[in-house]
XYZ file of C-alpha atoms in Angstrom:
402
model
C 53.471 -47.514 -40.361
C 52.942 -44.037 -38.948
C 56.673 -43.480 -38.452
C 57.194 -43.357 -42.217
C 55.685 -39.863 -42.073
C 57.962 -38.478 -39.366
C 60.788 -36.054 -39.959
C 63.106 -38.716 -38.540
C 61.963 -41.251 -41.130
C 62.577 -38.734 -43.917
C 65.984 -37.985 -42.383
C 66.871 -41.683 -42.579
C 65.682 -41.940 -46.190
C 67.584 -38.816 -47.256
C 70.732 -39.878 -45.392
C 70.722 -43.234 -47.140
C 70.028 -41.554 -50.470
C 73.101 -39.381 -49.887
C 75.003 -42.520 -48.771
C 76.051 -40.782 -45.575
C 76.575 -42.449 -42.227
C 74.988 -41.262 -39.006
C 78.432 -40.106 -37.895
C 78.866 -37.972 -41.019
C 75.468 -36.290 -40.756
C 75.797 -35.786 -37.019
C 79.258 -34.266 -37.416
C 78.198 -31.855 -40.149
C 74.977 -30.865 -38.356
C 76.616 -30.442 -34.958
C 74.316 -33.023 -33.341
C 75.053 -36.257 -31.543
C 74.912 -39.614 -33.319
C 72.707 -41.050 -30.566
C 70.187 -38.218 -30.899
C 69.925 -38.717 -34.675
C 69.641 -42.477 -34.281
C 66.745 -42.064 -31.850
C 65.134 -39.438 -34.110
C 65.283 -41.773 -37.094
C 63.534 -44.457 -35.029
C 60.831 -42.029 -33.884
C 62.048 -41.964 -30.277
C 62.992 -38.275 -30.289
C 61.034 -35.361 -31.731
C 62.751 -33.317 -34.432
C 60.944 -29.994 -34.077
C 63.604 -27.365 -33.382
C 64.262 -24.879 -36.182
C 68.016 -25.047 -35.654
C 68.099 -28.850 -35.888
C 66.005 -28.944 -39.064
C 68.102 -26.219 -40.723
C 71.384 -27.917 -39.746
C 70.261 -31.322 -41.012
C 68.975 -29.897 -44.294
C 72.343 -28.198 -44.787
C 74.292 -31.375 -43.971
C 72.181 -33.397 -46.412
C 72.215 -30.615 -49.052
C 68.423 -30.580 -49.380
C 65.706 -28.025 -48.681
C 63.993 -28.001 -45.313
C 60.773 -28.980 -47.097
C 62.380 -32.315 -47.950
C 62.720 -32.969 -44.221
C 59.470 -31.575 -42.836
C 57.324 -32.627 -45.794
C 55.577 -30.543 -48.427
C 52.052 -29.221 -47.905
C 49.497 -31.859 -48.784
C 45.741 -32.183 -49.164
C 44.072 -34.508 -46.716
C 40.408 -35.424 -46.519
C 39.610 -33.079 -43.657
C 38.207 -29.789 -45.044
C 39.796 -27.696 -42.284
C 43.194 -29.149 -43.200
C 42.868 -29.105 -46.988
C 40.686 -26.039 -47.455
C 43.413 -23.398 -47.012
C 45.595 -25.041 -49.668
C 42.793 -24.908 -52.206
C 42.748 -21.093 -52.159
C 46.515 -20.685 -52.505
C 46.292 -20.525 -56.347
C 44.246 -17.304 -56.245
C 46.813 -15.713 -53.947
C 49.644 -16.963 -56.168
C 47.945 -15.384 -59.182
C 47.635 -12.042 -57.388
C 51.314 -12.042 -56.390
C 52.732 -13.206 -59.712
C 50.280 -11.480 -62.080
C 50.915 -7.895 -60.975
C 53.716 -5.371 -61.001
C 53.611 -1.836 -59.634
C 53.511 -0.496 -63.199
C 51.378 -3.192 -64.828
C 48.320 -4.232 -62.793
C 46.338 -7.352 -63.630
C 42.991 -5.575 -63.326
C 41.608 -2.521 -65.086
C 39.334 -1.340 -62.287
C 39.271 -1.153 -58.502
C 37.144 -0.179 -55.555
C 37.946 3.136 -53.825
C 40.913 3.120 -51.465
C 38.636 3.868 -48.510
C 36.783 0.627 -49.227
C 39.999 -1.367 -49.563
C 41.261 0.125 -46.292
C 38.098 -1.086 -44.553
C 38.451 -4.566 -46.055
C 42.041 -4.834 -44.830
C 41.680 -3.410 -41.349
C 38.233 -4.711 -40.478
C 37.117 -7.711 -42.530
C 40.527 -9.318 -43.087
C 41.647 -8.400 -39.573
C 38.595 -10.251 -38.263
C 39.623 -13.290 -40.301
C 43.092 -13.071 -38.759
C 41.670 -13.094 -35.261
C 39.448 -16.066 -36.124
C 42.348 -17.896 -37.846
C 40.182 -18.466 -40.934
C 42.747 -18.785 -43.739
C 40.215 -19.652 -46.423
C 38.123 -16.517 -45.962
C 41.247 -14.403 -45.520
C 42.779 -15.558 -48.808
C 39.518 -15.056 -50.700
C 39.319 -11.480 -49.402
C 42.955 -10.466 -49.776
C 43.668 -11.737 -53.319
C 41.409 -9.215 -55.132
C 42.619 -6.459 -52.788
C 46.189 -7.070 -53.979
C 45.040 -6.750 -57.603
C 43.159 -3.529 -56.888
C 45.961 -1.918 -54.890
C 48.326 -2.520 -57.785
C 45.830 -0.698 -60.033
C 45.739 2.312 -57.671
C 49.535 2.308 -57.378
C 49.900 2.329 -61.167
C 47.168 4.821 -62.079
C 46.567 7.133 -59.122
C 47.924 10.562 -58.336
C 50.837 10.924 -55.960
C 48.790 10.961 -52.741
C 46.634 7.987 -53.764
C 49.658 6.121 -55.077
C 51.469 6.438 -51.759
C 48.380 5.384 -49.833
C 47.940 2.383 -52.121
C 51.566 1.366 -51.553
C 51.126 1.499 -47.763
C 47.995 -0.614 -47.982
C 49.774 -3.043 -50.319
C 52.438 -3.651 -47.663
C 49.681 -4.547 -45.206
C 48.023 -6.848 -47.766
C 51.357 -8.594 -48.339
C 51.688 -9.068 -44.586
C 48.294 -10.755 -44.452
C 49.165 -12.856 -47.510
C 52.747 -13.840 -46.896
C 53.788 -14.023 -43.280
C 50.340 -14.706 -41.885
C 48.898 -17.165 -44.391
C 51.331 -18.631 -46.920
C 54.182 -19.191 -44.474
C 51.895 -20.916 -41.980
C 50.671 -23.258 -44.711
C 54.193 -24.220 -45.764
C 54.313 -22.210 -49.009
C 57.597 -20.586 -48.076
C 58.548 -19.411 -51.578
C 55.255 -17.568 -52.053
C 55.514 -16.099 -48.569
C 58.881 -14.603 -49.427
C 57.509 -13.342 -52.754
C 54.822 -11.470 -50.810
C 57.507 -9.982 -48.565
C 59.534 -8.968 -51.626
C 56.468 -7.209 -53.090
C 56.090 -5.319 -49.818
C 59.752 -4.360 -49.947
C 59.320 -2.942 -53.472
C 56.466 -0.750 -52.235
C 58.443 0.371 -49.181
C 61.438 1.304 -51.336
C 59.248 3.652 -53.384
C 57.746 5.205 -50.249
C 61.157 5.689 -48.577
C 59.691 6.197 -45.092
C 61.351 4.940 -41.868
C 58.280 3.096 -40.592
C 57.286 1.399 -43.849
C 60.902 0.482 -44.602
C 61.215 -1.174 -41.204
C 57.843 -2.894 -41.660
C 58.984 -4.381 -44.974
C 62.231 -5.539 -43.356
C 60.206 -7.232 -40.615
C 58.182 -9.079 -43.262
C 61.321 -10.164 -45.097
C 62.908 -11.466 -41.902
C 59.756 -13.379 -40.927
C 59.111 -14.814 -44.404
C 62.684 -15.667 -45.366
C 63.467 -19.370 -45.894
C 65.195 -20.402 -42.707
C 68.122 -22.446 -43.993
C 70.392 -19.557 -42.941
C 69.165 -18.011 -39.679
C 71.962 -15.441 -39.762
C 70.140 -13.554 -42.520
C 66.826 -12.871 -40.722
C 68.882 -12.026 -37.627
C 70.901 -9.445 -39.565
C 67.831 -8.013 -41.323
C 65.767 -7.658 -38.142
C 68.666 -6.287 -36.070
C 69.645 -3.712 -38.677
C 66.036 -2.610 -39.185
C 65.559 -2.173 -35.425
C 68.714 -0.044 -35.227
C 67.532 2.176 -38.097
C 64.046 2.513 -36.630
C 65.118 3.318 -33.063
C 65.483 7.102 -33.623
C 61.915 7.172 -34.997
C 60.133 5.289 -32.207
C 58.280 8.289 -30.813
C 54.946 6.954 -32.059
C 53.314 3.870 -30.597
C 53.160 2.127 -33.999
C 56.907 2.579 -34.469
C 57.599 1.424 -30.912
C 55.585 -1.750 -31.393
C 57.291 -2.520 -34.701
C 60.653 -1.900 -33.025
C 59.684 -4.459 -30.390
C 58.552 -6.991 -33.001
C 61.870 -6.636 -34.828
C 63.726 -7.451 -31.611
C 61.502 -10.490 -31.036
C 62.242 -11.690 -34.562
C 65.969 -11.180 -33.980
C 65.752 -13.016 -30.644
C 64.184 -16.121 -32.168
C 66.673 -16.071 -35.048
C 69.585 -15.812 -32.617
C 68.184 -18.718 -30.602
C 68.003 -20.809 -33.778
C 71.771 -20.443 -34.256
C 72.510 -21.123 -30.568
C 73.486 -17.543 -29.712
C 71.658 -17.593 -26.408
C 73.226 -14.411 -25.030
C 72.251 -12.397 -28.092
C 68.763 -13.904 -28.038
C 68.399 -12.874 -24.399
C 69.511 -9.311 -25.200
C 66.978 -8.902 -28.015
C 64.224 -10.459 -25.896
C 65.018 -8.121 -23.004
C 64.796 -5.078 -25.286
C 61.446 -6.223 -26.649
C 60.174 -6.868 -23.118
C 61.257 -3.388 -22.032
C 59.316 -1.814 -24.895
C 56.278 -3.999 -24.182
C 56.199 -3.023 -20.510
C 56.451 0.647 -21.447
C 53.708 0.498 -24.091
C 51.373 -2.012 -22.455
C 48.892 -4.257 -24.256
C 47.242 -3.188 -27.493
C 45.622 -4.914 -30.441
C 47.475 -3.937 -33.619
C 48.569 -5.200 -37.040
C 50.775 -7.826 -35.414
C 47.939 -9.339 -33.382
C 48.634 -7.903 -29.926
C 51.899 -6.328 -28.867
C 52.667 -6.108 -25.201
C 53.913 -8.246 -22.306
C 51.637 -11.165 -23.237
C 52.935 -11.392 -26.788
C 56.536 -11.135 -25.579
C 55.866 -14.042 -23.206
C 54.604 -16.131 -26.132
C 57.836 -15.458 -27.998
C 59.771 -16.261 -24.825
C 58.163 -19.724 -24.883
C 59.158 -20.251 -28.534
C 62.724 -19.151 -27.771
C 62.967 -21.521 -24.792
C 61.746 -24.319 -27.068
C 64.432 -23.434 -29.579
C 67.068 -23.623 -26.848
C 65.739 -27.088 -25.972
C 64.780 -25.844 -22.503
C 61.357 -27.459 -22.408
C 60.966 -27.142 -18.639
C 61.503 -23.389 -18.946
C 58.968 -23.228 -21.775
C 56.361 -24.875 -19.522
C 57.269 -22.598 -16.616
C 56.905 -19.443 -18.720
C 53.674 -20.682 -20.284
C 52.191 -21.429 -16.851
C 52.377 -17.724 -16.022
C 50.701 -16.530 -19.228
C 47.166 -15.157 -19.054
C 45.679 -14.974 -22.543
C 42.902 -12.578 -21.603
C 44.203 -9.656 -23.720
C 45.018 -11.888 -26.714
C 42.018 -11.883 -29.128
C 43.999 -13.452 -31.968
C 42.939 -17.102 -32.193
C 46.045 -18.032 -34.165
C 48.344 -16.806 -31.395
C 46.192 -18.571 -28.800
C 46.441 -21.808 -30.749
C 50.207 -21.515 -31.178
C 50.532 -20.917 -27.424
C 48.761 -24.186 -26.631
C 50.650 -26.004 -29.403
C 54.025 -24.847 -28.057
C 52.977 -25.804 -24.542
C 51.898 -29.234 -25.801
C 55.132 -29.729 -27.712
C 57.115 -28.820 -24.584
C 55.167 -31.359 -22.502
C 55.839 -34.025 -25.152
C 59.592 -33.638 -24.534
C 59.291 -34.029 -20.747
C 59.182 -37.337 -18.904
C 55.797 -38.121 -17.433
C 54.030 -35.214 -19.134
C 52.466 -36.939 -22.147
C 48.871 -36.440 -20.903
C 49.527 -32.693 -20.740
C 50.871 -32.792 -24.296
C 47.684 -34.424 -25.588
C 45.449 -31.978 -23.722
C 47.303 -28.887 -24.957
C 47.535 -30.040 -28.584
C 43.843 -30.830 -28.608
C 43.090 -27.330 -27.263
C 45.242 -25.815 -30.002
C 43.489 -27.794 -32.707
C 40.061 -26.831 -31.390
C 40.946 -23.111 -31.383
C 42.480 -22.877 -34.874
C 42.170 -26.148 -36.815
C 43.354 -24.726 -40.141
C 46.763 -23.667 -38.831
C 47.323 -26.519 -36.358
C 46.412 -29.326 -38.761
C 48.899 -27.880 -41.269
C 51.759 -27.248 -38.844
C 54.630 -29.686 -39.565
C 56.178 -29.608 -36.087
C 52.775 -30.213 -34.482
C 52.286 -33.099 -36.909
C 55.701 -34.424 -35.875
C 54.678 -34.290 -32.231
C 51.380 -36.075 -32.915
C 53.212 -38.843 -34.769
C 55.604 -39.172 -31.847
C 52.694 -39.461 -29.411
C 51.162 -42.260 -31.477
C 53.993 -44.516 -30.374
C 53.967 -43.525 -26.701
C 52.160 -45.259 -23.815
C 48.896 -43.373 -23.355
C 45.560 -44.129 -21.766
C 42.793 -45.445 -24.000
C 41.061 -42.070 -24.163
C 44.305 -40.174 -24.800
C 45.310 -42.614 -27.527
C 41.916 -42.095 -29.140
C 42.431 -38.316 -29.066
C 45.869 -38.606 -30.683
C 44.630 -40.952 -33.408
C 41.780 -38.554 -34.089
C 44.201 -35.638 -34.481
C 46.396 -37.708 -36.790
C 43.403 -38.618 -38.951
C 42.324 -34.995 -39.254
C 45.878 -33.997 -40.181
C 45.946 -36.582 -42.943
C 48.648 -38.608 -41.169
C 48.859 -42.411 -41.131
C 47.647 -43.673 -37.776
């Protein structure tokens, strides 16, 4: 049965393994017994970060136990990204800043071009396989420059290494469910930033740590992002610093929403929106920072609050024209589809939006556990023949029983 793959089914199995009643788990997680009962039967979607974190804590398991570990299906777009993870793992674990894994490297100018042109293009196209194949040797080579170069080259190599860790950790490994490796990449970036001791790079590394941190305790990324934004604020004269300041507030806003601190989330979101309006739209290392990107985070925050009608309302006003990043476009449609799936009478909209998301960026969408959860939920809902066929097709490509 398809429901054996849902988060609710794993919740039921883990609860029974712990010999806990629904009342006990609900009480410890701060959720209602009726909600958990419906989730276990596949009648409610378990896709909110706060719910997953609270249930994992109540059951004393990792979140991966609930959402499911990354797996290899038959579809090449779904399985392909996982097959290149070992080369990225080797680059992260086989180097230190004093002991590189390679004994030669391309010039720093070449590595800069690879990072900010070739790999950036892969980010916009949401091609994880090509991105990983490009970034792994760059990490090796930047460690060589950091260990062997003169002071100026060493500092440049460290700055580029932080960017490579961003591409590796937050952008790729986290999206594929390899949370431990994602945080290792963020830790490597933090080591480089500590040596540089510059306000902007220190804040950048803090942003990566907050984004990559395992989310069992949402207070920690909230504290990290908030503190980094406060430290960076006096240095926000440049556009790069202003955009990073805004991204830190967006990260803090989502973290606050995940622990039900709606007022604090609103404050951080408002600060980010103010910065975005002042700076306008621009393509940068984060994809695109500006009012459009803030609106996309606003949707995610509304979803985290469980305000699915608000998420649809906000998304209806978004124009993705200035958003070249295919990953962000796909996540927008996925969030919109997930919101529709929670609303009565909106299942056709959910199918349409999820299919759009999958078409735009199949590698990320077919590996996204909360999208998979939504697809499994839709399999058991009353849909038209054509819509049911679309949902079964998505499930098959995600490697889910259907």
